[in-house]
PDB file of C-alpha atoms in Angstrom:
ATOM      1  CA  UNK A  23     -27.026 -26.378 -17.277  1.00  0.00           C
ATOM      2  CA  UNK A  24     -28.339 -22.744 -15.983  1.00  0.00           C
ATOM      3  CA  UNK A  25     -26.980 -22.106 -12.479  1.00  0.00           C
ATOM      4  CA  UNK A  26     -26.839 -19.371 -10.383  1.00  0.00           C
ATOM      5  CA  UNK A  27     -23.130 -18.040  -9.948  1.00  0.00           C
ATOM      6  CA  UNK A  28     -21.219 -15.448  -8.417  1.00  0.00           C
ATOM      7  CA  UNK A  29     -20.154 -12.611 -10.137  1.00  0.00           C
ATOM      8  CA  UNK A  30     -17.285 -10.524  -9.127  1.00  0.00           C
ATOM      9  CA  UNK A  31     -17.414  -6.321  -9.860  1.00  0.00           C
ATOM     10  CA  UNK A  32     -13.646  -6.044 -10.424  1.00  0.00           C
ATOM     11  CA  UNK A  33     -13.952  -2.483 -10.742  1.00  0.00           C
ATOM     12  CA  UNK A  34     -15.164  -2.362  -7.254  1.00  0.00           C
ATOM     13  CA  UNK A  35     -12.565  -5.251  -5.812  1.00  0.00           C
ATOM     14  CA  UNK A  36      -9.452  -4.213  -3.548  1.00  0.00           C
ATOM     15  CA  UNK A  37      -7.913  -7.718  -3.451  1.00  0.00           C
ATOM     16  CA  UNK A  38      -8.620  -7.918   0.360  1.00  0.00           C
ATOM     17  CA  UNK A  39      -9.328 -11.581   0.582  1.00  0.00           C
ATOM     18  CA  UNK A  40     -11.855 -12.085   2.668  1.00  0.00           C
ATOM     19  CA  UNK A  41     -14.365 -13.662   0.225  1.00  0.00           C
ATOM     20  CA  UNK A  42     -11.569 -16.282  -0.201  1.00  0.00           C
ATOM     21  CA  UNK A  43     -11.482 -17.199   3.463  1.00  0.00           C
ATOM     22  CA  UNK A  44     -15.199 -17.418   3.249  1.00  0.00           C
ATOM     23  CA  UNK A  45     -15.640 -19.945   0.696  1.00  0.00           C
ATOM     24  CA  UNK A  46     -15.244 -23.163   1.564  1.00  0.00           C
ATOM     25  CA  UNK A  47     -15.095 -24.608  -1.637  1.00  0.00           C
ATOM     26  CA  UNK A  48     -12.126 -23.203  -2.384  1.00  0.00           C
ATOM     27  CA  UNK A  49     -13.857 -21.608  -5.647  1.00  0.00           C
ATOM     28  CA  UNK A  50     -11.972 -17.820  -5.081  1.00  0.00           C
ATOM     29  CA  UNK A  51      -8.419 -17.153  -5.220  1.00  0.00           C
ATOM     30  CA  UNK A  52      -6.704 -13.545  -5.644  1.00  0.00           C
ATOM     31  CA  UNK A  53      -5.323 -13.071  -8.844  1.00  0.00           C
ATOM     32  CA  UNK A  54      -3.130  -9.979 -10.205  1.00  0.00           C
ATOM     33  CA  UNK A  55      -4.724  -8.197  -6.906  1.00  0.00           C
ATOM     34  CA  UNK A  56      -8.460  -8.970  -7.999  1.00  0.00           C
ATOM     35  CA  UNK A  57     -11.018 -12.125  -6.500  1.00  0.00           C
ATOM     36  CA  UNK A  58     -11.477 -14.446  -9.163  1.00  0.00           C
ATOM     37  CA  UNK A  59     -13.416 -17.392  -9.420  1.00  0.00           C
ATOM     38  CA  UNK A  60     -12.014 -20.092 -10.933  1.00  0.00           C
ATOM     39  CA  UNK A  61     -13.553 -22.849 -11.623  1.00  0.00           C
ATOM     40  CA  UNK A  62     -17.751 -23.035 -11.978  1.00  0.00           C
ATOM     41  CA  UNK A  63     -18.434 -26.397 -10.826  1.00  0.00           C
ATOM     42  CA  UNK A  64     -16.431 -25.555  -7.538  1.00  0.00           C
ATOM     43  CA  UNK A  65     -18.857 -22.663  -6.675  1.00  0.00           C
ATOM     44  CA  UNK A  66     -21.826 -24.413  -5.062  1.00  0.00           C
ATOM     45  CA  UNK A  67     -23.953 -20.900  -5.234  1.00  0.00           C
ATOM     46  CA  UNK A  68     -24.566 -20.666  -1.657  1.00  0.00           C
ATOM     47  CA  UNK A  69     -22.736 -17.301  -1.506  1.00  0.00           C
ATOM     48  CA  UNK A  70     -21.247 -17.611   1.839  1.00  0.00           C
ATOM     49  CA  UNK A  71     -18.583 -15.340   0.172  1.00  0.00           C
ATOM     50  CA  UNK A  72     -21.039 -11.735  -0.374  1.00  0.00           C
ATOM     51  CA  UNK A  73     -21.318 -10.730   3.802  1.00  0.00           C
ATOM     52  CA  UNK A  74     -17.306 -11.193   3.912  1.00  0.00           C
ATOM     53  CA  UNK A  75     -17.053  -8.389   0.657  1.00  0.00           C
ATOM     54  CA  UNK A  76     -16.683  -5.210   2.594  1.00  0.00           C
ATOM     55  CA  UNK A  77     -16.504  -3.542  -1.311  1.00  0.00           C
ATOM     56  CA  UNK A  78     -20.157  -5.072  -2.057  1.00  0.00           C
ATOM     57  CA  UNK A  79     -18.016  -6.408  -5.322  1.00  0.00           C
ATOM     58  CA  UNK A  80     -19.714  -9.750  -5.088  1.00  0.00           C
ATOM     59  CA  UNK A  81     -23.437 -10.644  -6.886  1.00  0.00           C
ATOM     60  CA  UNK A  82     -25.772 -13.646  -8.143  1.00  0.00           C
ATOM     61  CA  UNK A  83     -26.545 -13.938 -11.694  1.00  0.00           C
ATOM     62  CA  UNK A  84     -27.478 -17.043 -13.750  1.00  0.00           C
ATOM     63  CA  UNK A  85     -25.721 -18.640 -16.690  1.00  0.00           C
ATOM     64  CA  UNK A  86     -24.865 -21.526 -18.557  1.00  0.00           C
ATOM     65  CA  UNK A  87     -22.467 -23.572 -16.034  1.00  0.00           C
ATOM     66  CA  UNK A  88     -20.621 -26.676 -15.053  1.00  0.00           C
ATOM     67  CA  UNK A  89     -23.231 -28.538 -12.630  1.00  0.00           C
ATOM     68  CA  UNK A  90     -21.383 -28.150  -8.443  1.00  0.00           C
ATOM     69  CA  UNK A  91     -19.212 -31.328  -7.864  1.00  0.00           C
ATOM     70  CA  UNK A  92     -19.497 -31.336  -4.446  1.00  0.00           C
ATOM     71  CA  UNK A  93     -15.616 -31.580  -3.989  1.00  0.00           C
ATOM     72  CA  UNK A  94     -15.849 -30.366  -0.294  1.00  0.00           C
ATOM     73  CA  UNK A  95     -18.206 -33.410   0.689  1.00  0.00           C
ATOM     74  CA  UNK A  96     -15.572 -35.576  -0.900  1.00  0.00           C
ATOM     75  CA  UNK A  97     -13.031 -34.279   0.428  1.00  0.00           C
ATOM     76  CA  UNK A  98     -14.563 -34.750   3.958  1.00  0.00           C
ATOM     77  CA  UNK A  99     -15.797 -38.090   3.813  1.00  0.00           C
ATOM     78  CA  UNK A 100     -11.267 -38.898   2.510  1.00  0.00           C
ATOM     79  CA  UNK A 101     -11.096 -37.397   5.634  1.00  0.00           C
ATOM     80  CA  UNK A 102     -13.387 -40.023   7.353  1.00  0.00           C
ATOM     81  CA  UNK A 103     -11.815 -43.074   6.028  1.00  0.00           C
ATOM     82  CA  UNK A 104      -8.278 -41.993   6.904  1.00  0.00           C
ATOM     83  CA  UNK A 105      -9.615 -41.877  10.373  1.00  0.00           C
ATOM     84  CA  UNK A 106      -8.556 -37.789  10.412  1.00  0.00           C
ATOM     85  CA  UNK A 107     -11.367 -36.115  12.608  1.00  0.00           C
ATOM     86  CA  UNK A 108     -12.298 -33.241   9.867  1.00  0.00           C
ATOM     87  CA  UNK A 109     -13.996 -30.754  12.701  1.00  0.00           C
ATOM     88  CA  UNK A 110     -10.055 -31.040  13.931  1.00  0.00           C
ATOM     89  CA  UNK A 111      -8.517 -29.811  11.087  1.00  0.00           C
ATOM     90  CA  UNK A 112     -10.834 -27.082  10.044  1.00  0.00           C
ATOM     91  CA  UNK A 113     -10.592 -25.423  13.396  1.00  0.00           C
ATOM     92  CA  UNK A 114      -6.708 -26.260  12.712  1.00  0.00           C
ATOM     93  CA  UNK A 115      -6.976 -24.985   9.554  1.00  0.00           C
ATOM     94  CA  UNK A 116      -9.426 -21.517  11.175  1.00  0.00           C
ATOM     95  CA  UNK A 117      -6.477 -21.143  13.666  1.00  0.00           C
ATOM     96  CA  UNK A 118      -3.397 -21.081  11.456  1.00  0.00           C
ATOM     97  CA  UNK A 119      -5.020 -18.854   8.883  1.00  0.00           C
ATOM     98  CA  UNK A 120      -6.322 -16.256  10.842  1.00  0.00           C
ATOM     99  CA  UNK A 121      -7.337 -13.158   8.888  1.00  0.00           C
ATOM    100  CA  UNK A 122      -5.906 -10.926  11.670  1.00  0.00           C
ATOM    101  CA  UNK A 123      -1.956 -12.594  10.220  1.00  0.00           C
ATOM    102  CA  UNK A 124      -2.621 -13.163   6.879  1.00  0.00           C
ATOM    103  CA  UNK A 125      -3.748  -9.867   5.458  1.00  0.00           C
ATOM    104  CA  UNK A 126      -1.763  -6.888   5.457  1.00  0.00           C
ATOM    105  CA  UNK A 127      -2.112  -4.234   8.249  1.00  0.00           C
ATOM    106  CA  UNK A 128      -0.165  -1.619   5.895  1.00  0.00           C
ATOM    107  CA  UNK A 129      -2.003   1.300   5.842  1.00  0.00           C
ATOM    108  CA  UNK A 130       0.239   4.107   3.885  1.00  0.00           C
ATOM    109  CA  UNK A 131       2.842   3.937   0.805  1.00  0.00           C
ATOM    110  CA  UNK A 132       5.594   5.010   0.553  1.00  0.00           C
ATOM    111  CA  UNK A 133       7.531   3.250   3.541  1.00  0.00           C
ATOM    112  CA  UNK A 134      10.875   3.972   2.929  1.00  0.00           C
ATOM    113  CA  UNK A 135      12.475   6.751   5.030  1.00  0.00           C
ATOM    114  CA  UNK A 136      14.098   8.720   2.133  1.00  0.00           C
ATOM    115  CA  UNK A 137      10.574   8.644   0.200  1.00  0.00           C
ATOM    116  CA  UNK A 138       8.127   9.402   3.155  1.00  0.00           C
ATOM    117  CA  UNK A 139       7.679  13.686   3.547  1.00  0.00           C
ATOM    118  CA  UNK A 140       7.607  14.981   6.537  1.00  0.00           C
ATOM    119  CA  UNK A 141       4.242  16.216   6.599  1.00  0.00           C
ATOM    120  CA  UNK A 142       2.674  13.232   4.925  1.00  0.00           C
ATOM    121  CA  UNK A 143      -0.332  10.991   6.977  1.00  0.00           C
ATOM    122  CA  UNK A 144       1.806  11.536  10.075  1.00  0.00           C
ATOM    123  CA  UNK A 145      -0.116  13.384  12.319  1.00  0.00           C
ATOM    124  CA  UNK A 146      -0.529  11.916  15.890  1.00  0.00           C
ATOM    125  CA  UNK A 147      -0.194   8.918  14.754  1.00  0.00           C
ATOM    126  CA  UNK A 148       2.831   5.872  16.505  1.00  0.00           C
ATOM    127  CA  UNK A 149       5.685   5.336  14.307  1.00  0.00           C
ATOM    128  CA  UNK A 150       7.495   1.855  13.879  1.00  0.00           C
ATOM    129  CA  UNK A 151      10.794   2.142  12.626  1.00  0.00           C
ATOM    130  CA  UNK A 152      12.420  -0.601  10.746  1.00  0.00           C
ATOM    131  CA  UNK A 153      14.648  -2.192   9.854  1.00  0.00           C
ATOM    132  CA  UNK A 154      13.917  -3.932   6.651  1.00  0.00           C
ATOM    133  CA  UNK A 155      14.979  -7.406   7.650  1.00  0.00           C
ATOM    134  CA  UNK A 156      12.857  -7.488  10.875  1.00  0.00           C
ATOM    135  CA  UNK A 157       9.371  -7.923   8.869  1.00  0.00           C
ATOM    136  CA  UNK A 158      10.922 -10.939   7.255  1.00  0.00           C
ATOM    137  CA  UNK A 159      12.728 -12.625  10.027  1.00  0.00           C
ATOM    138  CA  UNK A 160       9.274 -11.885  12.844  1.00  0.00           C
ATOM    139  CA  UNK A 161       5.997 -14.558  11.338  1.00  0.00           C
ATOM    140  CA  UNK A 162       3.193 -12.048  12.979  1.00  0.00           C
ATOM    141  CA  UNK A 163       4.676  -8.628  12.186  1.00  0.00           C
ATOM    142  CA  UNK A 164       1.789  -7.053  10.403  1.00  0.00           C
ATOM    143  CA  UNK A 165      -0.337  -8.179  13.375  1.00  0.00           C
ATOM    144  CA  UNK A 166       1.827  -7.417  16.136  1.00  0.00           C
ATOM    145  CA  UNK A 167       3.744  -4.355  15.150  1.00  0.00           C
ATOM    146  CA  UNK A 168       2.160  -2.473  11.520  1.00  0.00           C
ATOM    147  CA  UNK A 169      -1.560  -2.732  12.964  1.00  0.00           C
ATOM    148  CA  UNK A 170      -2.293   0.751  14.002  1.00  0.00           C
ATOM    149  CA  UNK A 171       0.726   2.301  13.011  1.00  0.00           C
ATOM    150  CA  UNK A 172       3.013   4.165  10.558  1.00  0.00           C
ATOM    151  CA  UNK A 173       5.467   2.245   8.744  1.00  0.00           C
ATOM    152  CA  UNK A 174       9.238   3.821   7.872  1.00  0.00           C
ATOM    153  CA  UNK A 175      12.051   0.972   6.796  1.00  0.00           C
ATOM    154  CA  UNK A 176      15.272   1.739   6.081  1.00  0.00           C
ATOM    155  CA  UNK A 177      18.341  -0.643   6.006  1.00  0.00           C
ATOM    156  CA  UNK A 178      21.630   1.005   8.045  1.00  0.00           C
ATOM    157  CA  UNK A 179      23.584  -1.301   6.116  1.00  0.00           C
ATOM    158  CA  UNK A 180      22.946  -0.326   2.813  1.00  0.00           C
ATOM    159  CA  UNK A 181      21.980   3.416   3.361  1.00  0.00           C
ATOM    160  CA  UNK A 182      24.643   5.882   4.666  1.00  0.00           C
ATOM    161  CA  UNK A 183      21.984   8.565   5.374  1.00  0.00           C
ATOM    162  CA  UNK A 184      21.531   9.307   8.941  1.00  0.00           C
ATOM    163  CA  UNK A 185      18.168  10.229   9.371  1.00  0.00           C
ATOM    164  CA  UNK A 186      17.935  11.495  12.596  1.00  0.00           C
ATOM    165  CA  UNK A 187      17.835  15.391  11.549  1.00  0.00           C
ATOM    166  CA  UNK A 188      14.836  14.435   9.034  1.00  0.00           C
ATOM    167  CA  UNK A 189      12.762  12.038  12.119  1.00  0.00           C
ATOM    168  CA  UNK A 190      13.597  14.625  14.208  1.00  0.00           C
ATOM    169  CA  UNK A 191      11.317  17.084  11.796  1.00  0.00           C
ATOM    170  CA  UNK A 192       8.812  14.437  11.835  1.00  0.00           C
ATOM    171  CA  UNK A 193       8.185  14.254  15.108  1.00  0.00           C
ATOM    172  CA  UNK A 194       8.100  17.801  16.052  1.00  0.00           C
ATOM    173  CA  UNK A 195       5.755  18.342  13.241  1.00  0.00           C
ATOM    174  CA  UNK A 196       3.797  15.697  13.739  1.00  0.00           C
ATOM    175  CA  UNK A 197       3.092  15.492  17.668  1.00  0.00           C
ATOM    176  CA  UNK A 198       4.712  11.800  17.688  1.00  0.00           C
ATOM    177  CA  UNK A 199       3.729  10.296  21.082  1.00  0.00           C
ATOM    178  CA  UNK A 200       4.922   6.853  20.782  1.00  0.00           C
ATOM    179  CA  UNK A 201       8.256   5.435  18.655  1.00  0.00           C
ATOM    180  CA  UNK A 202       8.500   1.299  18.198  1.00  0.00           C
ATOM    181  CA  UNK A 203      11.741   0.057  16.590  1.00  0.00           C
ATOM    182  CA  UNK A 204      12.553  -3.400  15.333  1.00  0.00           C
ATOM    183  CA  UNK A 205      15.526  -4.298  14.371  1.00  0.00           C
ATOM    184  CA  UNK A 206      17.414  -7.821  14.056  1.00  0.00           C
ATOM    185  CA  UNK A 207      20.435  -8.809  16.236  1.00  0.00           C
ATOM    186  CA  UNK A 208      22.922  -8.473  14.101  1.00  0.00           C
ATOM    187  CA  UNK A 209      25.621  -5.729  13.865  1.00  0.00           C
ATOM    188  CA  UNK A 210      24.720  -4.607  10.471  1.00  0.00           C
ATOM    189  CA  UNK A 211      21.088  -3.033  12.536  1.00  0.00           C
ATOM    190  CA  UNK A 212      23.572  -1.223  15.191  1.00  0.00           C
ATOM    191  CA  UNK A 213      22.818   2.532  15.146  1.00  0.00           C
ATOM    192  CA  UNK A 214      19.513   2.259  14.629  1.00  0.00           C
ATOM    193  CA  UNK A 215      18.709   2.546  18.281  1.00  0.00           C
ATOM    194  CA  UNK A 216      21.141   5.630  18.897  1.00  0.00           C
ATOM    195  CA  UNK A 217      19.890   7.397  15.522  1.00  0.00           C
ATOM    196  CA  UNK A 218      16.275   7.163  17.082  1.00  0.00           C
ATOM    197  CA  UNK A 219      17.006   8.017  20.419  1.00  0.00           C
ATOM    198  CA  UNK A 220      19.221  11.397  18.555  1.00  0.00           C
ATOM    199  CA  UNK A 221      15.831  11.873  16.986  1.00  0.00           C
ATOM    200  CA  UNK A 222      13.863  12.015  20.237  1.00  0.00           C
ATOM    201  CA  UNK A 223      16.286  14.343  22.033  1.00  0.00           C
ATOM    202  CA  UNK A 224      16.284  16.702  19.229  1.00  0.00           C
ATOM    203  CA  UNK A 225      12.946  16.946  18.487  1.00  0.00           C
ATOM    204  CA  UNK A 226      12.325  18.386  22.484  1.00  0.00           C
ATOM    205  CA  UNK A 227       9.356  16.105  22.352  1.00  0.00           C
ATOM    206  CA  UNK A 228       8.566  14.028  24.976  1.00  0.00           C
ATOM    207  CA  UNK A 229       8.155  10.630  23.129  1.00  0.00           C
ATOM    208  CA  UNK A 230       7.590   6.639  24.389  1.00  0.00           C
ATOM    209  CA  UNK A 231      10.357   4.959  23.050  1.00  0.00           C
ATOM    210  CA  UNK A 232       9.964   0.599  22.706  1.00  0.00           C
ATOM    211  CA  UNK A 233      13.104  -1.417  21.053  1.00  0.00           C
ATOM    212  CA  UNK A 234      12.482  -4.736  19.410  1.00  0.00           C
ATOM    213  CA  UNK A 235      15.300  -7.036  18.658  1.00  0.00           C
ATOM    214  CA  UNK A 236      14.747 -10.273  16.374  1.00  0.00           C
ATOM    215  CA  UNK A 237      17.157 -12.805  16.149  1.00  0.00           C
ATOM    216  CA  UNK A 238      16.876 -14.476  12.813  1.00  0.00           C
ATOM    217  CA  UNK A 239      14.823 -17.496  13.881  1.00  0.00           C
ATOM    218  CA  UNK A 240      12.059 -15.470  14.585  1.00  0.00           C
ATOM    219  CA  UNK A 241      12.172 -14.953  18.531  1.00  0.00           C
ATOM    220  CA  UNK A 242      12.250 -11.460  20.377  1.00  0.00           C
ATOM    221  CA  UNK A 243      15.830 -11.574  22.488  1.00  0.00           C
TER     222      UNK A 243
END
């Protein structure tokens, strides 16, 4: 049968997601870094997904198609006869996967200290420092410490580089105002701290300095 589809510009797609959090047919998933519908009769046309595209990637156009299934009634009228109050597990659902966690807050590439020049998208702008572990071991990093900042990870275990002479540079070229560091509470992340705070005094620069310490079950000690 002829229906009227969406149609996804991949050319102009970044991958962001948010036309997959809009659709609540679950019709969109992110594929190789692209939107991608996958499935016709799981689209029911409505386009709920276009005013969440921030690219403009997303557009109507009619074509031979499966006819819409209707899978999300079904699916919520399961959820009636198991006696599971649906309303609770969508705003369940809203809750856990907040945009604001889920997609990246990463704003710059490279992140790695030894890769990142001195005079690269640095300007003014907070640093967070760390170590690589601490993004893995804390569930709401990106939200809570990448959001509005400049990334540099480094591992002191596994590099013998002592960076402070080269974050010293940065921050006296760059006007750093503001330093956060995470690092986890084991001894493999000791020096991190002291390499930082060798940073600060040897820049001159009068800089905010905030230490965050995981521990690897995910709480700040």
């Amino acid at each position: 049968m002829i229906r009227e589809l969406i149609v996804i510009d991949e050319e102009k797609c970044n991958g962001c997601g948010l036309c997959v959090s809009a659709c609540h047919e679950s019709a969109l998933v992110i594929e190789n870094k692209k939107a991608k519908l996958i499935r016709d009769d799981y689209c029911d046309g409505l386009g709920n997904c276009l005013p969440a595209c921030p690219q403009n990637a997303i557009s109507f156009v009619e074509r031979e198609a499966l006819p819409y299934n209707g899978r999300n009634k079904h699916n919520q009228k399961s959820c009636v006869k198991s006696d599971i109050n649906f309303n609770s597990i969508k705003e369940l659902q809203d809750k856990i996967l907040n945009p604001s966690q889920i997609y990246s807050k990463l704003t710059q590439w490279p992140l790695k200290m030894h890769l990142v020049p001195v005079n690269a998208f640095l300007k003014n702008a907070d640093l967070l420092i760390a170590a690589d572990c601490s993004a893995f071991a804390y569930g709401n990093f990106h939200h809570e410490f990448i959001q509005g900042r400049i990334v540099l990870i480094f591992c002191p275990q596994l590099n013998d580089s002592d960076y402070s002479d080269k974050l010293a540079e940065i921050i006296q070229y760059n006007s750093t105002k503001k330093i956060i560091v995470t690092q986890m509470s084991f001894h493999c992340c000791t020096g991190i701290e002291d390499m930082v705070k060798k940073a600060i005094e040897d820049s001159g620069m009068d800089v905010l300095l905030i230490v965050k310490t995981f521990s690897s079950d995910g709480r700040i000690v």
